[in-house]
mmCIF file of C-alpha atoms in Angstrom:
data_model
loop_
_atom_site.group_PDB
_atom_site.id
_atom_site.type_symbol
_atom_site.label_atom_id
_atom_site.label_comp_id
_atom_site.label_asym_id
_atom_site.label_seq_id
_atom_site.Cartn_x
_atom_site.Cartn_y
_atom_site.Cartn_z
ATOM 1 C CA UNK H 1 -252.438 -120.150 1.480
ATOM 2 C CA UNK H 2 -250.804 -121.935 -1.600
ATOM 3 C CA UNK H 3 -251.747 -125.846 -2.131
ATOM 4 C CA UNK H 4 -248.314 -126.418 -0.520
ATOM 5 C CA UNK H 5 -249.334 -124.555 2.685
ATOM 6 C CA UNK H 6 -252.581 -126.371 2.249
ATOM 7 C CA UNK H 7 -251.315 -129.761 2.057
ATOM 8 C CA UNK H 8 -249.004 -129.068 5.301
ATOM 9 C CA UNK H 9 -252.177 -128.099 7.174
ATOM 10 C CA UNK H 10 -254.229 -131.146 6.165
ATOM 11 C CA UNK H 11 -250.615 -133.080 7.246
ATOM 12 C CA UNK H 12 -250.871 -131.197 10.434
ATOM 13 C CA UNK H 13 -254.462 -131.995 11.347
ATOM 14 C CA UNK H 14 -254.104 -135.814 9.922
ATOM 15 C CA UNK H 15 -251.448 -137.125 11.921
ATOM 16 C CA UNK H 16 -253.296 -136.828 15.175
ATOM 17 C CA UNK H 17 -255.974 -138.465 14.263
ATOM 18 C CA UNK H 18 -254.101 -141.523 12.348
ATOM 19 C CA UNK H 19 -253.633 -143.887 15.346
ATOM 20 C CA UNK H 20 -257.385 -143.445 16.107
ATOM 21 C CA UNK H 21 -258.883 -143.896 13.152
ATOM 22 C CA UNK H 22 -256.622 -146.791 12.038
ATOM 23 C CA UNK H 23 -258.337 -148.271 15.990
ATOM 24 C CA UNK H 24 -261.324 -147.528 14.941
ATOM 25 C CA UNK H 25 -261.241 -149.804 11.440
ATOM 26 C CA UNK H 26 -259.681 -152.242 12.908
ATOM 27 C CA UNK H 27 -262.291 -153.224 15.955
ATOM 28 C CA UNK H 28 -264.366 -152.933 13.221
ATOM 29 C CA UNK H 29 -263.364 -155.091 10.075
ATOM 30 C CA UNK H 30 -259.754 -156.067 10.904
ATOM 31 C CA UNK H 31 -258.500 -157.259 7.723
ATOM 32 C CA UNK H 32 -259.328 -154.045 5.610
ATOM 33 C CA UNK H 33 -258.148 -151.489 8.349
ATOM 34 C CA UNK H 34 -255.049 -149.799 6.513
ATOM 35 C CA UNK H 35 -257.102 -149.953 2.970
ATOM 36 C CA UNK H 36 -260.266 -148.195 4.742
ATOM 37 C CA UNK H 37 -258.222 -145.538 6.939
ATOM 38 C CA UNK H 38 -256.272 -144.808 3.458
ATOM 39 C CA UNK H 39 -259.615 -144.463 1.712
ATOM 40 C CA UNK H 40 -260.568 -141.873 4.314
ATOM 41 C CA UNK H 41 -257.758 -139.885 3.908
ATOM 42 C CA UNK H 42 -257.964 -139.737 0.447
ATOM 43 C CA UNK H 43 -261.789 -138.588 0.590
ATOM 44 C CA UNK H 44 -260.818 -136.015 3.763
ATOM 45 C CA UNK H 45 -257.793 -134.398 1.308
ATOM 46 C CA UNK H 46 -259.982 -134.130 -1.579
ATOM 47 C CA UNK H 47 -263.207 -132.280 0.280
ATOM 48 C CA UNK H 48 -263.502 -129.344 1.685
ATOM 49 C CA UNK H 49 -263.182 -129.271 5.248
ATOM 50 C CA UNK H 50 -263.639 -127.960 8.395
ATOM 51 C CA UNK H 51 -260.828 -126.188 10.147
ATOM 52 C CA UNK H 52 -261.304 -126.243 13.593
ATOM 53 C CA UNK H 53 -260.077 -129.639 15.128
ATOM 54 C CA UNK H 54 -262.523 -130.795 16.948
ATOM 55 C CA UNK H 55 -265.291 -130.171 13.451
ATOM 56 C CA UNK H 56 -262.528 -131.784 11.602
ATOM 57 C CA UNK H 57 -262.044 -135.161 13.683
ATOM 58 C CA UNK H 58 -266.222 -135.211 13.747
ATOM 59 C CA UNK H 59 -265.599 -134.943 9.740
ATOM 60 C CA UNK H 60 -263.258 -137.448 9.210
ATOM 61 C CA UNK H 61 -265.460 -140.028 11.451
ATOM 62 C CA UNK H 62 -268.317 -139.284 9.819
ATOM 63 C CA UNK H 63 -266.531 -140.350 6.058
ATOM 64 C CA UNK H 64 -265.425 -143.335 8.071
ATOM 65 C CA UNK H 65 -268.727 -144.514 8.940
ATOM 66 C CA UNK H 66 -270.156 -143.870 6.001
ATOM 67 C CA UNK H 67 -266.902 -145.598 4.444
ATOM 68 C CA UNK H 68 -268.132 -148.790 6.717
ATOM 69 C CA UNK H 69 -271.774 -148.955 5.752
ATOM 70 C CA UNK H 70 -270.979 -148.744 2.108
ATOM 71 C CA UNK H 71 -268.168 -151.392 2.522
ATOM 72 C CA UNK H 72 -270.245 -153.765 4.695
ATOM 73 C CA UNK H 73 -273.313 -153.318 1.658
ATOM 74 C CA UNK H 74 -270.242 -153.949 -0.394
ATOM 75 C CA UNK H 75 -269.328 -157.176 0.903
ATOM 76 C CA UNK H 76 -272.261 -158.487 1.916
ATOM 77 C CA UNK H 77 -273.504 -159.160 -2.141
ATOM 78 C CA UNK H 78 -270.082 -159.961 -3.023
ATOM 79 C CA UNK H 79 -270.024 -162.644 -0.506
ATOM 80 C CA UNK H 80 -272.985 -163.766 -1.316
ATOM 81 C CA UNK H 81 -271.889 -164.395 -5.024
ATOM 82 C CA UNK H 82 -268.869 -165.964 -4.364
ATOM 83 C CA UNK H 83 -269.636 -167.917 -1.046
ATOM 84 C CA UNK H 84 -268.248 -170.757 -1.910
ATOM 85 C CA UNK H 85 -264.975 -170.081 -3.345
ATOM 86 C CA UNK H 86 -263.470 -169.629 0.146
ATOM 87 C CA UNK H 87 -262.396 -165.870 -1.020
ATOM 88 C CA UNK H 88 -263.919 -163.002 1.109
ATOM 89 C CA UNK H 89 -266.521 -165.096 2.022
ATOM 90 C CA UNK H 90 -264.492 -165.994 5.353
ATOM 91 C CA UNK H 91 -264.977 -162.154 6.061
ATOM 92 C CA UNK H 92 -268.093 -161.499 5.883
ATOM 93 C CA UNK H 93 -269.718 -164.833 8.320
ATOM 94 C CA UNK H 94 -267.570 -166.911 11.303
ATOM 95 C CA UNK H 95 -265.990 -170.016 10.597
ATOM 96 C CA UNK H 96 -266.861 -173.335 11.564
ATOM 97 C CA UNK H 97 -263.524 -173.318 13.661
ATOM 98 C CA UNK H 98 -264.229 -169.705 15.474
ATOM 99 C CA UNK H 99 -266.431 -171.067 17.894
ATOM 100 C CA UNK H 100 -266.545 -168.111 19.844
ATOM 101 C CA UNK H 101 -267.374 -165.940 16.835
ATOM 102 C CA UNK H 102 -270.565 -168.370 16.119
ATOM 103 C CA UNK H 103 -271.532 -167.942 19.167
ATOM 104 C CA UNK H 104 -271.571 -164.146 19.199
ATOM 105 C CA UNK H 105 -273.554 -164.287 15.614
ATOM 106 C CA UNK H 106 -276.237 -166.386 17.097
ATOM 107 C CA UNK H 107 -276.465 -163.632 19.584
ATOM 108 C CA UNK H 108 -276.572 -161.013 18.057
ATOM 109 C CA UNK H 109 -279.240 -162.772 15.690
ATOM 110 C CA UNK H 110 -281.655 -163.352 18.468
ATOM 111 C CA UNK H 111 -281.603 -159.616 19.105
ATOM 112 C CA UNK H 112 -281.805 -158.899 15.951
ATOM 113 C CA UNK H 113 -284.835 -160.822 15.816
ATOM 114 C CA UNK H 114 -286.167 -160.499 18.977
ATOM 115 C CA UNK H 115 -285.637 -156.540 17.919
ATOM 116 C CA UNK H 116 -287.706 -156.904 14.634
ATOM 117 C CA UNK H 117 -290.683 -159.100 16.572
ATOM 118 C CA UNK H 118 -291.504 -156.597 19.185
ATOM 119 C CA UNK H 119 -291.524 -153.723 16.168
ATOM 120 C CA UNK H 120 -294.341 -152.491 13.746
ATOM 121 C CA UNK H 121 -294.951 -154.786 10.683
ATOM 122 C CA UNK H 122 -293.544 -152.405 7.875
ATOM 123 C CA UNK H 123 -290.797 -150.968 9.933
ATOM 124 C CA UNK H 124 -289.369 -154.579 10.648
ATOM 125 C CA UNK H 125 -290.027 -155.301 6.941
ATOM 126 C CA UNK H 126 -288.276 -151.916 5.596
ATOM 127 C CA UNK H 127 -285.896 -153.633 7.671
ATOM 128 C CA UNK H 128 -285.587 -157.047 6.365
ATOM 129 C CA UNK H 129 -285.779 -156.504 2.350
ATOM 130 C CA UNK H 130 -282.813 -153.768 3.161
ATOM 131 C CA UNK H 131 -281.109 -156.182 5.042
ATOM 132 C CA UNK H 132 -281.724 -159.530 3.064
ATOM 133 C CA UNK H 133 -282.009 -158.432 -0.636
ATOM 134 C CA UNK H 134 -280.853 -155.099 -3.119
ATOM 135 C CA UNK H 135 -284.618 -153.602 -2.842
ATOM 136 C CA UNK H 136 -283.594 -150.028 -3.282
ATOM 137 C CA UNK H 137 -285.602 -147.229 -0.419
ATOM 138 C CA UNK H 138 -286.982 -146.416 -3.672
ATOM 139 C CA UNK H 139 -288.648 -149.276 -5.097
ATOM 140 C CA UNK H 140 -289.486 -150.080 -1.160
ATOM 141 C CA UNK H 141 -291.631 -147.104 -0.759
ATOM 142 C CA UNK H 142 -293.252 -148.230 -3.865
ATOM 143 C CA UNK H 143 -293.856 -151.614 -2.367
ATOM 144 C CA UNK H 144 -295.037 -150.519 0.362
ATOM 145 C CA UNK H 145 -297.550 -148.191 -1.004
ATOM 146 C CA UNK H 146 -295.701 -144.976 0.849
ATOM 147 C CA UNK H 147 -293.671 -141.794 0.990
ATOM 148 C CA UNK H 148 -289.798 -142.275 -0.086
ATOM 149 C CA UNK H 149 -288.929 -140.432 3.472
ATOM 150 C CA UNK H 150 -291.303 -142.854 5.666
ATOM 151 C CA UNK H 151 -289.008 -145.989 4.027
ATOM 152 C CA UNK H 152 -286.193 -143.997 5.158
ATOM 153 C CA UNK H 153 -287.929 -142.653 8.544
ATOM 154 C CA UNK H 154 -288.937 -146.710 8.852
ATOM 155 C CA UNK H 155 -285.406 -147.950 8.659
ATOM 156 C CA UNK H 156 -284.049 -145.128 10.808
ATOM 157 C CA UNK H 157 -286.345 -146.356 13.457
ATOM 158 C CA UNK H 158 -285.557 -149.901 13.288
ATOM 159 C CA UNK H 159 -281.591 -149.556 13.237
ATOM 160 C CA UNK H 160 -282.075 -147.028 16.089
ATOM 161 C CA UNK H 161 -283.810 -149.533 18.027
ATOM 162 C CA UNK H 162 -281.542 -152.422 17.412
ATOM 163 C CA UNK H 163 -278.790 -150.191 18.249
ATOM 164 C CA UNK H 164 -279.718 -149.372 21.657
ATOM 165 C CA UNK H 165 -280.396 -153.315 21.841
ATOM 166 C CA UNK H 166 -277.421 -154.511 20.281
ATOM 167 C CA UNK H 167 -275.897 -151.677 23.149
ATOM 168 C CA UNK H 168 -277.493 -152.841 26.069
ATOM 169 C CA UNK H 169 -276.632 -156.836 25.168
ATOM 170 C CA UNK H 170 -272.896 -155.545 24.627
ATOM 171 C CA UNK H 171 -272.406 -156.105 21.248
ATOM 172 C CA UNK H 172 -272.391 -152.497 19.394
ATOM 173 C CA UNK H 173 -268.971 -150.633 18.977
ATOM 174 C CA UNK H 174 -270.518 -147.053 19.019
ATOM 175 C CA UNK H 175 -267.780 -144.740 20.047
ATOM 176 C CA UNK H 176 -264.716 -144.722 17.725
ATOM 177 C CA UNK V 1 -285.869 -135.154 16.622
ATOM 178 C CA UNK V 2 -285.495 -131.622 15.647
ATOM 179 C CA UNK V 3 -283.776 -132.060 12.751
ATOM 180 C CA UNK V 4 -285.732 -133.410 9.538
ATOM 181 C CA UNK V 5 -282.555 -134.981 7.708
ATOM 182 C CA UNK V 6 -281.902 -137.419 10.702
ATOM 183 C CA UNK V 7 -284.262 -139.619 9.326
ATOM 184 C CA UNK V 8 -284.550 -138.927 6.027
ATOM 185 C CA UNK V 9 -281.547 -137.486 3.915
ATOM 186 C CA UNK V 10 -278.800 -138.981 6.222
ATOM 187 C CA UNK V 11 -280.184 -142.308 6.488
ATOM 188 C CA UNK V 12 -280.266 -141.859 1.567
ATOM 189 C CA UNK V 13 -277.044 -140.378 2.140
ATOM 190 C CA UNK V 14 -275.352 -142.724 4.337
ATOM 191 C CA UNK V 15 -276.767 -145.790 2.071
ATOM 192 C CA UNK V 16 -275.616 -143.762 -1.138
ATOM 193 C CA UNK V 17 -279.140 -143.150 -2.248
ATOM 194 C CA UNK V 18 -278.451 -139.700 -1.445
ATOM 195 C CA UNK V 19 -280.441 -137.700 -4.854
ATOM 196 C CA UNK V 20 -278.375 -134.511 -4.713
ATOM 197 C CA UNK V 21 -275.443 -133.194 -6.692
ATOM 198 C CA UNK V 22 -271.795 -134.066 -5.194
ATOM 199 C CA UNK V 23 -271.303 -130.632 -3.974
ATOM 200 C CA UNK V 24 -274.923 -131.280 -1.982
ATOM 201 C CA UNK V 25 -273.689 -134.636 -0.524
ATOM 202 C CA UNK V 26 -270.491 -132.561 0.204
ATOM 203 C CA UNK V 27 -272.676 -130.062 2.110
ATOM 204 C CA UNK V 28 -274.319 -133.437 3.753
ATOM 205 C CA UNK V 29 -271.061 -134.801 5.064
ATOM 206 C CA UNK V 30 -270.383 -131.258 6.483
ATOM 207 C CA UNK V 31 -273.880 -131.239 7.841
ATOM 208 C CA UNK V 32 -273.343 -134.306 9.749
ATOM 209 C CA UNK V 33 -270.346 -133.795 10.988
ATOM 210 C CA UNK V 34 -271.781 -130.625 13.021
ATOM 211 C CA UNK V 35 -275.233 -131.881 13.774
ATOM 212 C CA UNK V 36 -275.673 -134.157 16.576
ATOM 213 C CA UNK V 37 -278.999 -136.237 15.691
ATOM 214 C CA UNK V 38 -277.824 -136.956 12.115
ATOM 215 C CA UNK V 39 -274.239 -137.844 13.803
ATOM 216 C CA UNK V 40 -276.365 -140.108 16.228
ATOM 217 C CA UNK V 41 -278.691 -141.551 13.064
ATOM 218 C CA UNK V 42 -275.301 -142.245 11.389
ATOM 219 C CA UNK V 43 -273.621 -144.181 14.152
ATOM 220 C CA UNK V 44 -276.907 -146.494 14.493
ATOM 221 C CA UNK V 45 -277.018 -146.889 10.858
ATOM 222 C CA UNK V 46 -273.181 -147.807 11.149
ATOM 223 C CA UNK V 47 -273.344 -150.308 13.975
ATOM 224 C CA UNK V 48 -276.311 -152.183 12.951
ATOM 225 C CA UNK V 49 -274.402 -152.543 9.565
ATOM 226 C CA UNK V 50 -271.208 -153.943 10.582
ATOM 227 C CA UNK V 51 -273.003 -156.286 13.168
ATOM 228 C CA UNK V 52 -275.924 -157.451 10.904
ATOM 229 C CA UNK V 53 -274.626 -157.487 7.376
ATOM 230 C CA UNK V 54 -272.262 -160.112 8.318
ATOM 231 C CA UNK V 55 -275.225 -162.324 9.579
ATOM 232 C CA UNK V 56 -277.681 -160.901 6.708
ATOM 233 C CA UNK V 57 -278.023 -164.474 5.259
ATOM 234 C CA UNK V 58 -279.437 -166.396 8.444
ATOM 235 C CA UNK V 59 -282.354 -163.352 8.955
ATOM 236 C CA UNK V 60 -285.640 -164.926 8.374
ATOM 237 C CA UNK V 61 -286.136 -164.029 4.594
ATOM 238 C CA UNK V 62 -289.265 -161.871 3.659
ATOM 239 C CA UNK V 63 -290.217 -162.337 0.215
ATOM 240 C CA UNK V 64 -290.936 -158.300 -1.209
ATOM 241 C CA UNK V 65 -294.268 -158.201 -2.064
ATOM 242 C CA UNK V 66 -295.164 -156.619 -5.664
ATOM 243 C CA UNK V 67 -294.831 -153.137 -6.497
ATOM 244 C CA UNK V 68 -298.628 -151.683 -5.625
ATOM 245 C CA UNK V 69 -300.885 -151.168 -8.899
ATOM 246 C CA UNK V 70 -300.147 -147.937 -10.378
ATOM 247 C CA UNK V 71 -302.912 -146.171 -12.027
ATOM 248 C CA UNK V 72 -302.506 -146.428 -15.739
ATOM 249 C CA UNK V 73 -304.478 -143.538 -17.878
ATOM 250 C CA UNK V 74 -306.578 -145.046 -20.361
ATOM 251 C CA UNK V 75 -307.266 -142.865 -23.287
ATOM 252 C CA UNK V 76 -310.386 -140.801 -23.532
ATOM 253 C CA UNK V 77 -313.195 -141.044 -26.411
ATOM 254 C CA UNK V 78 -315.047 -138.324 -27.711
ATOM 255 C CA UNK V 79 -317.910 -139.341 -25.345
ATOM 256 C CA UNK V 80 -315.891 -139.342 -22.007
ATOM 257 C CA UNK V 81 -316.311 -142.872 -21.300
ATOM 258 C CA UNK V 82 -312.995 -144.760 -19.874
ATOM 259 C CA UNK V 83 -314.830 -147.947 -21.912
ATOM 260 C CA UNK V 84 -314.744 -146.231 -25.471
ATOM 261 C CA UNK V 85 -319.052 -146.275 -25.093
ATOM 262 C CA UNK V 86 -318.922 -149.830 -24.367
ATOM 263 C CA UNK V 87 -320.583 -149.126 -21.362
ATOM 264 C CA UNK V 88 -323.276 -146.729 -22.353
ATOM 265 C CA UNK V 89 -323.746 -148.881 -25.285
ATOM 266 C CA UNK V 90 -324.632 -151.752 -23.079
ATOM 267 C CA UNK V 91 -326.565 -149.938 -20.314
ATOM 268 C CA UNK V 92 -328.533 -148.757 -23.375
ATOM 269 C CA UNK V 93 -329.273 -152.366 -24.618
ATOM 270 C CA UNK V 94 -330.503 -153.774 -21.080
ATOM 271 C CA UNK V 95 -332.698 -150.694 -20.298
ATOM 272 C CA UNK V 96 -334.298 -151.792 -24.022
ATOM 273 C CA UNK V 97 -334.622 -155.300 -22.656
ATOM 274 C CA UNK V 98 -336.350 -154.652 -19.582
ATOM 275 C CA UNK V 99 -338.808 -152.126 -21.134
ATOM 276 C CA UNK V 100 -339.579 -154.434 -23.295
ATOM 277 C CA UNK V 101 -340.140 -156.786 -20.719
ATOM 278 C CA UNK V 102 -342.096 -155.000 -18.312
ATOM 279 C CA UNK V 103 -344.445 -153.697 -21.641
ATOM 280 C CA UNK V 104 -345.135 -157.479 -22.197
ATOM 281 C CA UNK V 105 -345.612 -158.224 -18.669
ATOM 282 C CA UNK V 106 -348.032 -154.957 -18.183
ATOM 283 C CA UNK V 107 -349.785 -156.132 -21.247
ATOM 284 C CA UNK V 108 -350.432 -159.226 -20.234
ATOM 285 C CA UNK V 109 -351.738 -158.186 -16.667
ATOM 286 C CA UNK V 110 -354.226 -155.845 -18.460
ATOM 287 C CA UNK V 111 -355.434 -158.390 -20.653
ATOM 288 C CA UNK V 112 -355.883 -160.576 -17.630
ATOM 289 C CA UNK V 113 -357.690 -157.853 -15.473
ATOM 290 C CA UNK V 114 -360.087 -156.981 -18.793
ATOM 291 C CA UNK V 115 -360.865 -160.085 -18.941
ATOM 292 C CA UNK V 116 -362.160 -160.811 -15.750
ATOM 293 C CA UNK V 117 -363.572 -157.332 -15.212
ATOM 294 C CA UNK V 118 -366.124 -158.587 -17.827
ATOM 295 C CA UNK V 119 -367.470 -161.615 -15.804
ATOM 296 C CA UNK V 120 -364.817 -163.760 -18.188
ATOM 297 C CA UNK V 121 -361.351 -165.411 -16.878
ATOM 298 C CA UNK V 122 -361.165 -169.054 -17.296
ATOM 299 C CA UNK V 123 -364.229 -171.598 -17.415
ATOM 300 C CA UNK V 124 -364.421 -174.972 -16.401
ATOM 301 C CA UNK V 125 -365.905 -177.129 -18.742
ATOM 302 C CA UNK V 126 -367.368 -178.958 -15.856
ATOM 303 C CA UNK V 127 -370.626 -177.876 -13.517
ATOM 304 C CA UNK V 128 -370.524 -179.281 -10.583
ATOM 305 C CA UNK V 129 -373.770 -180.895 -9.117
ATOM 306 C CA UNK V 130 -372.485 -179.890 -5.406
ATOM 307 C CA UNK V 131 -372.770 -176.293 -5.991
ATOM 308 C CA UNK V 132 -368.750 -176.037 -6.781
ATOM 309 C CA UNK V 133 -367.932 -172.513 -8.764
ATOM 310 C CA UNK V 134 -368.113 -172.931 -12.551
ATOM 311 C CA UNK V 135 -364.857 -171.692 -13.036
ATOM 312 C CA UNK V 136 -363.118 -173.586 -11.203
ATOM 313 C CA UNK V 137 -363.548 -177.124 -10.184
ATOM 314 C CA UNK V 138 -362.241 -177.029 -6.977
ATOM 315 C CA UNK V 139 -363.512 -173.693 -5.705
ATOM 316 C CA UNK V 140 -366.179 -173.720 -3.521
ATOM 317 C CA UNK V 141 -368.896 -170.435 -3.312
ATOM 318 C CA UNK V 142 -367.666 -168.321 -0.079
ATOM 319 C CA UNK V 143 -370.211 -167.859 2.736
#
């Protein structure tokens, strides 16, 4: 196959999958849905990948996930730097006049924190310094006086059980 | 969990902390994709991110603690001591002292014994008339 023929396949196996994946940005951060989906195509056309279809759409979800947790990281220390200057901040928290939306935040706060109560001390702290400040699993591990893969096995733990909480309260969008 | 990476590689990877080369976090993605417990690790990851990150700054705050004191390596003398003979130095100087101590003290109990071994040991300068000891004024003879 020439990169003609090659590009024509990748053409062949994208197109399916477009209307999904643009669904699946856009339940998930609305105003960024056409910039992310592009973003995934671009890393899907540049990687190796797999050929069978249904490998393939499990590939380009799993770039689009990862796409999300880096963007969300992303956003969250941007909007905290520029908060106040009315710019992406009004992404990243509800307004004061989405009512709703504040409502839905405090709720999925209290599980949150009703989540990170009922757990172990350093796997609800792992938790917390990923969550609230730039703390590195690295330089975690090293505060916390253990192995680099029990940081990572500690926040694996806690999102998995806020998941399934977040889940059962009705608030988690797992399936794309 | 049967597979190791689920909560360990994916969970560096997915937060690009991921330590390996770009053709390894190539491999990773691929990985991933086909394996069902990383895919599963990766979707909690995901949804807990997109719900909580947008509330990150009302979570109750907890201050990191320091980084846990690292062992420094202090530098060796000739005589093995991590002190540079400081130590032996002063151990050496207060096992002097006490010897000297107990020598004086052990003198001074022999002196004492001597001296009363010999019918000595302090005198009164007073005999009493009611049969009181004469070395002591306020000893009385035993029956």
């Amino acid at each position: 196959m020439d990169r003609l023929d090659l590009a024509d396949d990748l053409c062949e196996r994208i197109v399916p999958l477009q209307g999904e994946l643009l669904g699946f940005m856009r339940r998930r951060r609305p105003h960024e849905a056409e910039e992310l989906a592009q973003e995934v195509w671009l890393r899907v056309s540049s990687a190796s990948t797999p050929s069978e279809p249904r490998a393939f759409r499990a590939y380009v979800f799993t770039v689009a996930r990862r796409l999300l947790i880096d963007r969300h990281r992303r956003s969250r220390t941007i909007g905290s730097l520029v908060a106040l200057d009315g710019g992406r901040a009004a992404d990243v928290a509800p307004s004061n006049s989405d009512p709703h939306g504040q409502a839905v935040a405090a709720e999925v706060l209290a599980v949150v924190e009703r989540c990170l109560a009922s757990m172990k001390a350093d796997v609800a702290q792992v938790f917390r310094w990923r969550a609230t400040t730039d703390l590195s699993f690295k330089d975690i591990a090293v505060r916390q006086g253990c192995s680099l893969n029990m940081a990572l096995g500690r926040q694996h733990q806690a999102a998995r059980h806020i998941a399934r909480a977040l889940d059962e309260a009705g608030h988690a969008r797992r399936k794309p | 969990m049967t597979c190791p990476h689920a909560s360990t590689t994916t969970v560096a990877w997915a937060f690009g902390e991921f330590e390996g080369s770009a053709a390894e976090g190539e491999a990773h993605t691929l990985h991933v994709a086909s394996c069902e417990e990383c895919n599963e690790a990766l979707e909690a990851l995901e949804v807990v991110e997109v719900q909580v990150a947008p509330l990150a700054g009302a979570l109750a705050v907890e201050e990191p603690t320091k980084p846990l004191v690292v062992g420094v390596p202090v530098r060796a003398n000739p005589s093995g001591t991590a002190l540079g003979g400081r130590l032996w130095a002063g151990l050496v100087v207060a096992a002097a002292v006490l010897l000297g101590m107990a020598r004086r003290a052990g003198r001074r109990t022999a002196g004492r014994a001597a001296a009363l071994g010999a019918g000595g040991g302090p005198r009164c300068a007073v005999s009493l008339p009611g049969g009181g000891s004469p070395e002591c004024p306020g000893a009385r003879p035993r029956p």
